[in-house]
Coordinates of C-alpha atoms in Angstrom, one line a residue:
Chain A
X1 CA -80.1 120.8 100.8
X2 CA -81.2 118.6 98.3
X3 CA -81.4 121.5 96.2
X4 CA -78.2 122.6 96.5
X5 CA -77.1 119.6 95.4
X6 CA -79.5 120.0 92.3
X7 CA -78.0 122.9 91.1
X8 CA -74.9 121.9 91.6
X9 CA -75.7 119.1 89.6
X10 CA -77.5 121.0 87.1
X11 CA -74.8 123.7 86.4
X12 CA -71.2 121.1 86.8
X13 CA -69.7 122.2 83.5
X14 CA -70.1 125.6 84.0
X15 CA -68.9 125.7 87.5
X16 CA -65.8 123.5 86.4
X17 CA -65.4 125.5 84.1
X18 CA -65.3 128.6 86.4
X19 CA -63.2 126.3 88.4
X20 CA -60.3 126.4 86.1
X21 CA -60.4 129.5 84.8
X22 CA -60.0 130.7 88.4
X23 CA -57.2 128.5 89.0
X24 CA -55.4 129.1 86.1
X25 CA -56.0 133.6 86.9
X26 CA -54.4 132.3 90.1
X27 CA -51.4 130.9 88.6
X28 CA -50.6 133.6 86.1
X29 CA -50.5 136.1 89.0
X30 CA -48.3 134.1 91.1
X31 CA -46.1 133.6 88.0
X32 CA -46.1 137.2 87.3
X33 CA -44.6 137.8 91.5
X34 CA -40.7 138.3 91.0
X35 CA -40.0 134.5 92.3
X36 CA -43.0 132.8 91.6
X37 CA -43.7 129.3 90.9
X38 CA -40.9 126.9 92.0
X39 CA -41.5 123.8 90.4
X40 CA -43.3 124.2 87.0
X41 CA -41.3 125.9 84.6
X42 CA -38.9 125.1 82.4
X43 CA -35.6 125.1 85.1
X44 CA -37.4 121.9 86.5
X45 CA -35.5 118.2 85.2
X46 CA -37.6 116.7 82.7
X47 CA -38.6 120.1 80.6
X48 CA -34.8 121.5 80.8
X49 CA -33.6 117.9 79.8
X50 CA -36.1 118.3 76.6
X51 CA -34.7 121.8 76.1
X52 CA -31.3 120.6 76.0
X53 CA -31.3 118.4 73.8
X54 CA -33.1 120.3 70.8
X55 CA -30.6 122.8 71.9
X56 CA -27.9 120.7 71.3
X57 CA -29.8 120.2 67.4
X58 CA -29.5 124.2 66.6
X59 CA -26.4 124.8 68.1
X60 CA -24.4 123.1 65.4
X61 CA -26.4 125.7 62.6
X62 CA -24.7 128.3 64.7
X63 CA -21.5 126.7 65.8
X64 CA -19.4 128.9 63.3
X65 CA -20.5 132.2 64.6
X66 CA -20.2 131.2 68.3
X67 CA -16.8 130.9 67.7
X68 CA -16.2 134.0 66.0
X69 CA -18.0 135.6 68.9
X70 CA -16.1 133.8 71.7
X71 CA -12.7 134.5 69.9
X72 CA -13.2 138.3 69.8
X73 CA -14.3 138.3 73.4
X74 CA -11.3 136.3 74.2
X75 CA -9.2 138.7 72.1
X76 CA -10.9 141.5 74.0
X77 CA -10.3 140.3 77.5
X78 CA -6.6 139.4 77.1
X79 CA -6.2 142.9 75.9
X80 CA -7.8 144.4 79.3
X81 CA -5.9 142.2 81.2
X82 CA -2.9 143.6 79.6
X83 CA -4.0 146.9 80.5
X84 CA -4.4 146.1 84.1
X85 CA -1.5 144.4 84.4
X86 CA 0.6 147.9 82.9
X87 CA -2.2 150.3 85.4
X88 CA -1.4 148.2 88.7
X89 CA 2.0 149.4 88.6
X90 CA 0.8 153.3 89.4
X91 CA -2.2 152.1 91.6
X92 CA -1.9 153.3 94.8
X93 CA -1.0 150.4 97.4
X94 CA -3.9 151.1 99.6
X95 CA -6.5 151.2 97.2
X96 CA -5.6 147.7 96.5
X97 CA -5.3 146.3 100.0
X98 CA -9.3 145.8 100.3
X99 CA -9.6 142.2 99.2
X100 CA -13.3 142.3 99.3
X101 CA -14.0 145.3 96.8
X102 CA -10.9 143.9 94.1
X103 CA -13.3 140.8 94.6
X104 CA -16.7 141.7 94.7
X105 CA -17.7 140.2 91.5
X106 CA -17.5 136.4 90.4
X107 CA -18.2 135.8 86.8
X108 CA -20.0 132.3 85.9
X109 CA -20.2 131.4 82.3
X110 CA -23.5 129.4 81.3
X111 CA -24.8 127.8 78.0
X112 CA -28.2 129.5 77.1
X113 CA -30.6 126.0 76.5
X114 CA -33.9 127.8 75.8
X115 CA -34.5 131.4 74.4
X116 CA -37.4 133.4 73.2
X117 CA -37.7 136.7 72.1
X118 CA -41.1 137.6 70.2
X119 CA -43.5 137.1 73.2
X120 CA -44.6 139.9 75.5
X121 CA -42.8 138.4 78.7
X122 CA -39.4 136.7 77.5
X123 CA -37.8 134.1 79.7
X124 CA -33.9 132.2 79.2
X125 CA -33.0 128.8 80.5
X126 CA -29.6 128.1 81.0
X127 CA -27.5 124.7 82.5
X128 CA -26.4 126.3 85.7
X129 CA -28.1 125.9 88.8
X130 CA -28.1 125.9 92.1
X131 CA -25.2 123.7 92.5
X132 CA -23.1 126.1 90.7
X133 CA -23.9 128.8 92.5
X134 CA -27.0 130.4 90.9
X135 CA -29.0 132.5 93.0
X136 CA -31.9 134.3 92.1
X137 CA -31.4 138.0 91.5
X138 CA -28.0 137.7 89.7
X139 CA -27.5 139.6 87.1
X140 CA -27.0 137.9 83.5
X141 CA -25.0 139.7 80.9
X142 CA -23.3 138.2 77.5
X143 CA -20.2 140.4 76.2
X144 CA -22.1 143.2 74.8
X145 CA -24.2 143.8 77.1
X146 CA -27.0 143.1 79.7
X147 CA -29.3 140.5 79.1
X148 CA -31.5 140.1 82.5
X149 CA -31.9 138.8 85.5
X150 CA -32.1 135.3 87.1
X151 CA -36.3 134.7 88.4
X152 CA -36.2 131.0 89.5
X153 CA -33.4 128.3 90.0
X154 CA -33.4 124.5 90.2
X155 CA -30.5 121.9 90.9
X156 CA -29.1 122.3 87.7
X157 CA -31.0 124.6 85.8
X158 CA -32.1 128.4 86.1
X159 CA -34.7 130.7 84.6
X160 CA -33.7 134.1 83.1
X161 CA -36.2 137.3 83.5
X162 CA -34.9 138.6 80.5
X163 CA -34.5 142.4 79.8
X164 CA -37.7 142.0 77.2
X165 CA -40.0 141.1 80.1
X166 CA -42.4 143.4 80.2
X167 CA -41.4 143.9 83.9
X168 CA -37.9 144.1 84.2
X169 CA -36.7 147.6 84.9
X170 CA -33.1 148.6 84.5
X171 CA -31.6 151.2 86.5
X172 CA -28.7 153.2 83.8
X173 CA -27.2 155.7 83.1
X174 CA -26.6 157.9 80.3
X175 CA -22.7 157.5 80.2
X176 CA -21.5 161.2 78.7
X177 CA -23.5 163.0 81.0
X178 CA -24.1 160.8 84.0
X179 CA -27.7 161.5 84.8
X180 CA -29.5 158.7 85.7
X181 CA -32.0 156.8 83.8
X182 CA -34.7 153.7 83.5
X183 CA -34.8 151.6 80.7
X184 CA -37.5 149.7 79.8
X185 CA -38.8 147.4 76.7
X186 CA -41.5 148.7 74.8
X187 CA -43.1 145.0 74.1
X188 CA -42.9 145.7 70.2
X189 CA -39.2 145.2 68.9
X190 CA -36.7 142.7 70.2
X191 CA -34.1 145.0 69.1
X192 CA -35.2 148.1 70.9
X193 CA -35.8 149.5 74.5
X194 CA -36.9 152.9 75.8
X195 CA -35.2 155.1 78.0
X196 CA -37.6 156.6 80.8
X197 CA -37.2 159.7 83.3
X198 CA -34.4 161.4 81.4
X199 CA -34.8 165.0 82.6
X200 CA -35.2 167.4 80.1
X201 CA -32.0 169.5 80.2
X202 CA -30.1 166.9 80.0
X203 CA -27.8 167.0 76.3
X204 CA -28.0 163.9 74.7
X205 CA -27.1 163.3 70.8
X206 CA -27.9 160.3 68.9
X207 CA -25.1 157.5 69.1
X208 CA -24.6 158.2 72.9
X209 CA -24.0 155.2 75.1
X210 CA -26.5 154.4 78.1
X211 CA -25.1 151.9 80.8
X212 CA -26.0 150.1 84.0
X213 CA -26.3 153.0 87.3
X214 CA -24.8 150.0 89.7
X215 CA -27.2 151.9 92.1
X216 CA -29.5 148.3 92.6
X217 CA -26.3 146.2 93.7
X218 CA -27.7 143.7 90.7
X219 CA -25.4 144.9 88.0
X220 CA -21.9 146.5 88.2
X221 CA -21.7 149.6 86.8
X222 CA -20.7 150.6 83.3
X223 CA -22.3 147.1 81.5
X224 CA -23.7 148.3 78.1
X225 CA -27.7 148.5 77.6
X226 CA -27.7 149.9 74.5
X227 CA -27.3 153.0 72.1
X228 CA -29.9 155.6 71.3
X229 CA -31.1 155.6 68.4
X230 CA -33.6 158.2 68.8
X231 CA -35.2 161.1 71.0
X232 CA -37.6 163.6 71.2
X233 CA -38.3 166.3 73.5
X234 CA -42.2 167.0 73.1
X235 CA -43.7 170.1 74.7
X236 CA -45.8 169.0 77.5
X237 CA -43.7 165.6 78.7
X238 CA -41.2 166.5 81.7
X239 CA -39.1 164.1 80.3
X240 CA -37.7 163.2 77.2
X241 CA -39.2 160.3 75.1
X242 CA -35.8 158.2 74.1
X243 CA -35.3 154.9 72.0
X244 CA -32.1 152.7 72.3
X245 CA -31.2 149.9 70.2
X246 CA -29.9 147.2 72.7
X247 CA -26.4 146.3 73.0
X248 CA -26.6 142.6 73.0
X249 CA -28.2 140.7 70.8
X250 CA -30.8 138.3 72.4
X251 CA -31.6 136.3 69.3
X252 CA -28.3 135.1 69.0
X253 CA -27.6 134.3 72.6
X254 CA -25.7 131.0 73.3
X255 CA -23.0 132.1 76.1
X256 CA -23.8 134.3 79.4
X257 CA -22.3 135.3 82.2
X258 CA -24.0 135.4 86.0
X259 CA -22.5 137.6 87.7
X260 CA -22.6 137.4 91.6
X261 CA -22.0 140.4 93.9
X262 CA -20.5 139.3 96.6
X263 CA -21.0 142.2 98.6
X264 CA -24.7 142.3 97.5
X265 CA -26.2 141.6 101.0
X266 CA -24.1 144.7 102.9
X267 CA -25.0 147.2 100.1
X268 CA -28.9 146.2 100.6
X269 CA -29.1 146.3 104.5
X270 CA -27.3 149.2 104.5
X271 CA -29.6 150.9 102.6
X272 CA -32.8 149.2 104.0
X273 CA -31.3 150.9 107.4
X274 CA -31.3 154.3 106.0
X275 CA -34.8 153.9 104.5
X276 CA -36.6 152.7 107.7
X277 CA -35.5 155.6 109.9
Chain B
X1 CA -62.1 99.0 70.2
X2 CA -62.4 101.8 73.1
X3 CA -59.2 100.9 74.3
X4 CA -57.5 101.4 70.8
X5 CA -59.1 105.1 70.6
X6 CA -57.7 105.7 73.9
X7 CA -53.8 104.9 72.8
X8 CA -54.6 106.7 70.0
X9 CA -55.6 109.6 71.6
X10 CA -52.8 109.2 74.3
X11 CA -50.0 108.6 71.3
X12 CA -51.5 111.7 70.0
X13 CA -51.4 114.0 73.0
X14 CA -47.6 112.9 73.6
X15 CA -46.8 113.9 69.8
X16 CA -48.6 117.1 69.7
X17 CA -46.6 118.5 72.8
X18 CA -44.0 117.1 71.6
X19 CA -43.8 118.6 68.3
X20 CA -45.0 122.1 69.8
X21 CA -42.3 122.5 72.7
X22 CA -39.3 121.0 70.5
X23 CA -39.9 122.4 67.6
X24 CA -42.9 125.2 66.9
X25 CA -42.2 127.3 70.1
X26 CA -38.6 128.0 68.5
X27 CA -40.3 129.2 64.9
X28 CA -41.8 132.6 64.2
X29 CA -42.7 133.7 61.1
X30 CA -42.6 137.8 60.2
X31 CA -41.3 138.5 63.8
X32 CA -45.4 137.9 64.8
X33 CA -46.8 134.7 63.9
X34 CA -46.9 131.9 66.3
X35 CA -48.0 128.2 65.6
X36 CA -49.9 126.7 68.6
X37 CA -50.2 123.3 66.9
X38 CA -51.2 121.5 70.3
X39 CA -54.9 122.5 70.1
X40 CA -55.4 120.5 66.9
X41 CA -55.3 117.7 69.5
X42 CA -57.9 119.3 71.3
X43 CA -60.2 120.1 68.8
X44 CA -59.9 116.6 67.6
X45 CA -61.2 114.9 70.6
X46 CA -64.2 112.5 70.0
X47 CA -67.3 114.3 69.2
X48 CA -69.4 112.8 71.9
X49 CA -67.0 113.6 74.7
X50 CA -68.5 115.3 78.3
X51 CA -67.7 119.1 78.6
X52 CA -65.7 118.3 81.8
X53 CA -63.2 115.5 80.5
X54 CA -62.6 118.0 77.8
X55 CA -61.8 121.1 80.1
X56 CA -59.7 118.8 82.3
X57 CA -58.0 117.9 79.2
X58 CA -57.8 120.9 78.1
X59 CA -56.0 122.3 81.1
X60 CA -53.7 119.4 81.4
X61 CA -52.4 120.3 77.7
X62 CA -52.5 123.9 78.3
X63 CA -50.4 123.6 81.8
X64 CA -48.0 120.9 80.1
X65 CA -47.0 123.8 77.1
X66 CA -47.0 126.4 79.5
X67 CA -43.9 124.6 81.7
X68 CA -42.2 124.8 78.6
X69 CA -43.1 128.4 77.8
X70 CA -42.6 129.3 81.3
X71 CA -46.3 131.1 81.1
X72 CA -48.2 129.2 83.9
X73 CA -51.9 129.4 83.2
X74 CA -51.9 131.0 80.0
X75 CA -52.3 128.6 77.7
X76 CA -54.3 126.3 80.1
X77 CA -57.0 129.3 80.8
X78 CA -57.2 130.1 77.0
X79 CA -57.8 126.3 76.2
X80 CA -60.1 125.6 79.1
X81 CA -62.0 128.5 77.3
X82 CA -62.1 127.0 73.7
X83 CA -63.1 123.3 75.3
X84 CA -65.6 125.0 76.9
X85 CA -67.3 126.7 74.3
X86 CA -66.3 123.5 72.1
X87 CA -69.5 121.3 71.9
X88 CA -72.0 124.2 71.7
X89 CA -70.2 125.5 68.3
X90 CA -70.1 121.6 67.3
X91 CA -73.8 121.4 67.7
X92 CA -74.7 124.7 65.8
X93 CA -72.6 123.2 63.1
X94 CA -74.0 119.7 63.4
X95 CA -74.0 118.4 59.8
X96 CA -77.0 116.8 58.1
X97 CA -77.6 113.3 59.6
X98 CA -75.6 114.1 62.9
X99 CA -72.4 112.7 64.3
X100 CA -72.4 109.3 64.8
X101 CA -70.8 109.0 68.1
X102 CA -67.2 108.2 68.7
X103 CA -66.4 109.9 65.5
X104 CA -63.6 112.6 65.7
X105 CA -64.1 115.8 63.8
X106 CA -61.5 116.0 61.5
X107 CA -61.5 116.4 57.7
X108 CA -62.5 112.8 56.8
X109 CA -65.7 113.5 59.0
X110 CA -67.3 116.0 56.6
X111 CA -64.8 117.4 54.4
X112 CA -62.4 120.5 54.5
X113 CA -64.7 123.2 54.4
X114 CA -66.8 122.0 57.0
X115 CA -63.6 121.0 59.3
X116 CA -61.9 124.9 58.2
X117 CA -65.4 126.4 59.7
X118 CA -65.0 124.5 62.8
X119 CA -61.2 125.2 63.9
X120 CA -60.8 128.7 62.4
X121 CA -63.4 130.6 65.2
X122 CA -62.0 128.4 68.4
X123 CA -58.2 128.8 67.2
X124 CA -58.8 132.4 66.6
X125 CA -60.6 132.6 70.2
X126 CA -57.7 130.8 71.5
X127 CA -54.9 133.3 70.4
X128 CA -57.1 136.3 70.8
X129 CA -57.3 135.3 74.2
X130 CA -54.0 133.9 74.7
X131 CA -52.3 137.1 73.7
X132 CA -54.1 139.6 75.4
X133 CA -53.6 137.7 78.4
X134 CA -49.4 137.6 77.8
X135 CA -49.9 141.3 77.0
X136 CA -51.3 141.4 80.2
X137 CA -54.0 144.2 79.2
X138 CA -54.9 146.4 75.8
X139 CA -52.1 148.5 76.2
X140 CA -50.4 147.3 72.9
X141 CA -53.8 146.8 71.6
X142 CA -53.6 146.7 67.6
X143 CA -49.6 145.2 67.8
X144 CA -51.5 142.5 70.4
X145 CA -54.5 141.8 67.5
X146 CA -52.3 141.6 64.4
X147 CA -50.2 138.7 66.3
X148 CA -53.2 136.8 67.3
X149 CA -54.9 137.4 63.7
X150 CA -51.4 136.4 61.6
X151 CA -51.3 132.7 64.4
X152 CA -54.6 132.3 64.0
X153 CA -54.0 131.9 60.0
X154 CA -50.6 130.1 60.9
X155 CA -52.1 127.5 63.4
X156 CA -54.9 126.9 60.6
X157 CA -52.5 126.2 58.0
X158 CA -50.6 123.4 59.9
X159 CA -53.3 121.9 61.1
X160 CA -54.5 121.6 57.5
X161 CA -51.1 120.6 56.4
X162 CA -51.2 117.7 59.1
X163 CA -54.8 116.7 58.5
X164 CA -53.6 116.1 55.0
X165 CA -50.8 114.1 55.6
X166 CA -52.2 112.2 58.5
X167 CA -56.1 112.0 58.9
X168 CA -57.3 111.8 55.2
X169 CA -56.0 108.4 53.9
X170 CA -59.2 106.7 56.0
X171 CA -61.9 108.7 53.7
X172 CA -60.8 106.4 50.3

């Protein structure tokens, strides 16, 4: 025994060392789970108070083009509305009557607080949090496009999986054709994503649009994810190898919106039914 | 006397984090260069200072940048590693006549070349490690080296730049 105690003795930097190391491989794999660690990450008071406040530094650099953004989306929603208010007049009355599907998505606006974009795994903090309504696994989207998905929430703050996360898988659509679609960032270019499982006999063209499937009951369907840019059809590959540049621009992100499905829950017990039998 | 060293020290930590989750973790030079100034304060812990209180240290600034970064155990794995490996390197590079003890290893210990020799290999073991680990794997192997190699010169610079301006007026 007294040996044991010996070598303990003997080897105490090296096994704290080993120690650490273990638990530090234990807590980047629990970080890396979907919802992983609750409590220490930047959603949590004192960091996202931090955040906010050399937030609140930059934004006046940007303040001018902020403005210019939120006035065109502003200009750009009051012309939809003015095209659903002139369409509602032919819509058939029944088709209307369904309360539940005319409301099945709430938009929450939210101020981005903390943003990265040249790291492997990029996370978003925003000011919204539970208290507003923030769940995790909403869908985040600014007015161009998709920008990811909420991981972990806190009283008053969430965290943002955003789409350059090494992990974060999109189900889309390319939107001439229809055929469904993964998209996926490549790690390399903040600007870019790739487009996986496109069959090969599908037509595509450069400058076509690819949007979100609304197959995951995340994101409604028809949000942008970006434009290709460029594709290739090599001999051997079942499918063709595409490149998209992204539709919104995640270094310049200062607005979102969550969006909540309300009808989230019957769409994925429904399906979990089917599955299991 | 000890007691002074320690507020220094603790002043110190509060600054380096500080600076690095304020300021540093929103610049990035040529879309691949990092600066992970925070490790200065590591590296400039005293010289005679047990392996353990410098790993524990070390993973109590690694875990306090990673909250911010939202990595958990990243950056307090990869500077676990460095304290580690620390005082061996120190004592390979022990200059002539030794350390006298208490003394911190900046560049009004033994000058800049000596003090560039002993930051350069740990920060660039830091980064290589740190960014194979966020690329979780080798799949982007040469994009994953070229980051860690252009932060590694970045991180050196700005810990010269601050040595300058705060560690040297002590050698006249």
């Amino acid at each position: 025994m007294q040996r044991l105690f010996l070598f303990l003795y003997n080897y105490r930097a090296f096994l704290t060392f080993l120690l650490l190391e273990v638990f530090c491989g234990w807590l980047i794999v629990r970080n890396n789970n979907y919802q992983g660690a609750k409590y220490f990450n930047s959603s949590a008071a004192v960091s996202a108070n931090l955040l906010e406040t050399s937030r609140s530094v930059h934004e006046y650099l940007n303040l001018k083009e902020v403005n210019e953004v939120l006035a065109m989306e502003n200009a750009r929603l009051q012309k939809q509305v003015e095209q659903y208010k002139q369409s509602l007049y032919n819509l058939d009355i029944r088709q209307s009557h369904d309360i539940d599907v005319l409301n099945q998505y709430n938009f929450i606006s939210a101020k981005v607080i903390n943003n990265s974009t040249r790291r492997f795994d990029n996370y978003i903090t925003i000011n919204k949090g539970l208290k507003q309504g923030i769940e995790p696994g909403m869908a985040v989207i600014d007015n161009l496009g998709i920008v990811g998905k909420v991981k972990n929430v806190s009283e008053h703050y969430s965290v943002i999986t955003s789409i350059l996360h090494v992990n974060t898988l999109i189900s889309s659509k390319l939107r001439s054709t229809g055929d469904l679609c993964t998209t996926k960032w490549d790690g390399i270019d903040p600007t870019m994503a790739e487009v996986l499982y496109l069959p090969r006999h599908v037509a595509i063209s450069i400058g076509d649009s690819v949007v979100t499937s609304g197959y995951n009951a995340v994101f409604p369907e028809n949000i942008p994810v970006g434009v290709v840019e460029s594709f290739e059809k090599t001999e051997d590959a079942l499918f063709y190898s595409v490149k998209i540049r992204l539709a919104s621009n995640l270094n310049k992100l200062s607005y979102v919106y969550l969006v909540k499905n309300n009808m989230k829950i019957e769409q994925d017990s429904i399906q979990n039914i089917t599955f299991e039998k | 006397m000890i007691t002074n060293r320690l507020i220094i020290q603790f002043v110190s930590f509060f600054a380096y984090v500080l600076v690095q989750v304020m300021f540093l973790q929103n610049v990035v030079l040529f879309d691949k260069s990092f600066c992970f100034l925070y490790i200065a304060f590591l590296l400039l812990l005293p010289v005679d200072m047990g392996v353990i209180g410098l790993m524990v240290l070390g993973f109590i600034t690694g875990f306090t940048v990673d909250i911010f970064y939202d990595t958990l155990g990243i950056h307090a794995a990869s500077s676990v590693l460095i304290m580690f490996i620390r005082n061996y390197w120190l004592n390979m590079i022990t200059p002539q006549g030794g350390y006298d003890s208490g003394s911190m290893p900046s560049i009004e210990l033994n000058g800049w070349q000596w003090f560039l020799g002993y930051v350069l290999p740990l920060i660039l073991i830091h980064h290589i490690v740190l960014f194979y680990i966020s690329s979780s794997g080798f799949g982007l192997f040469w994009f994953t080296l070229s980051k860690a190699l252009l932060s590694t010169l970045f991180t050196a610079v700005v810990i010269m730049i601050v040595q300058y301006i705060f560690y040297r007026k002590r050698i006249t």
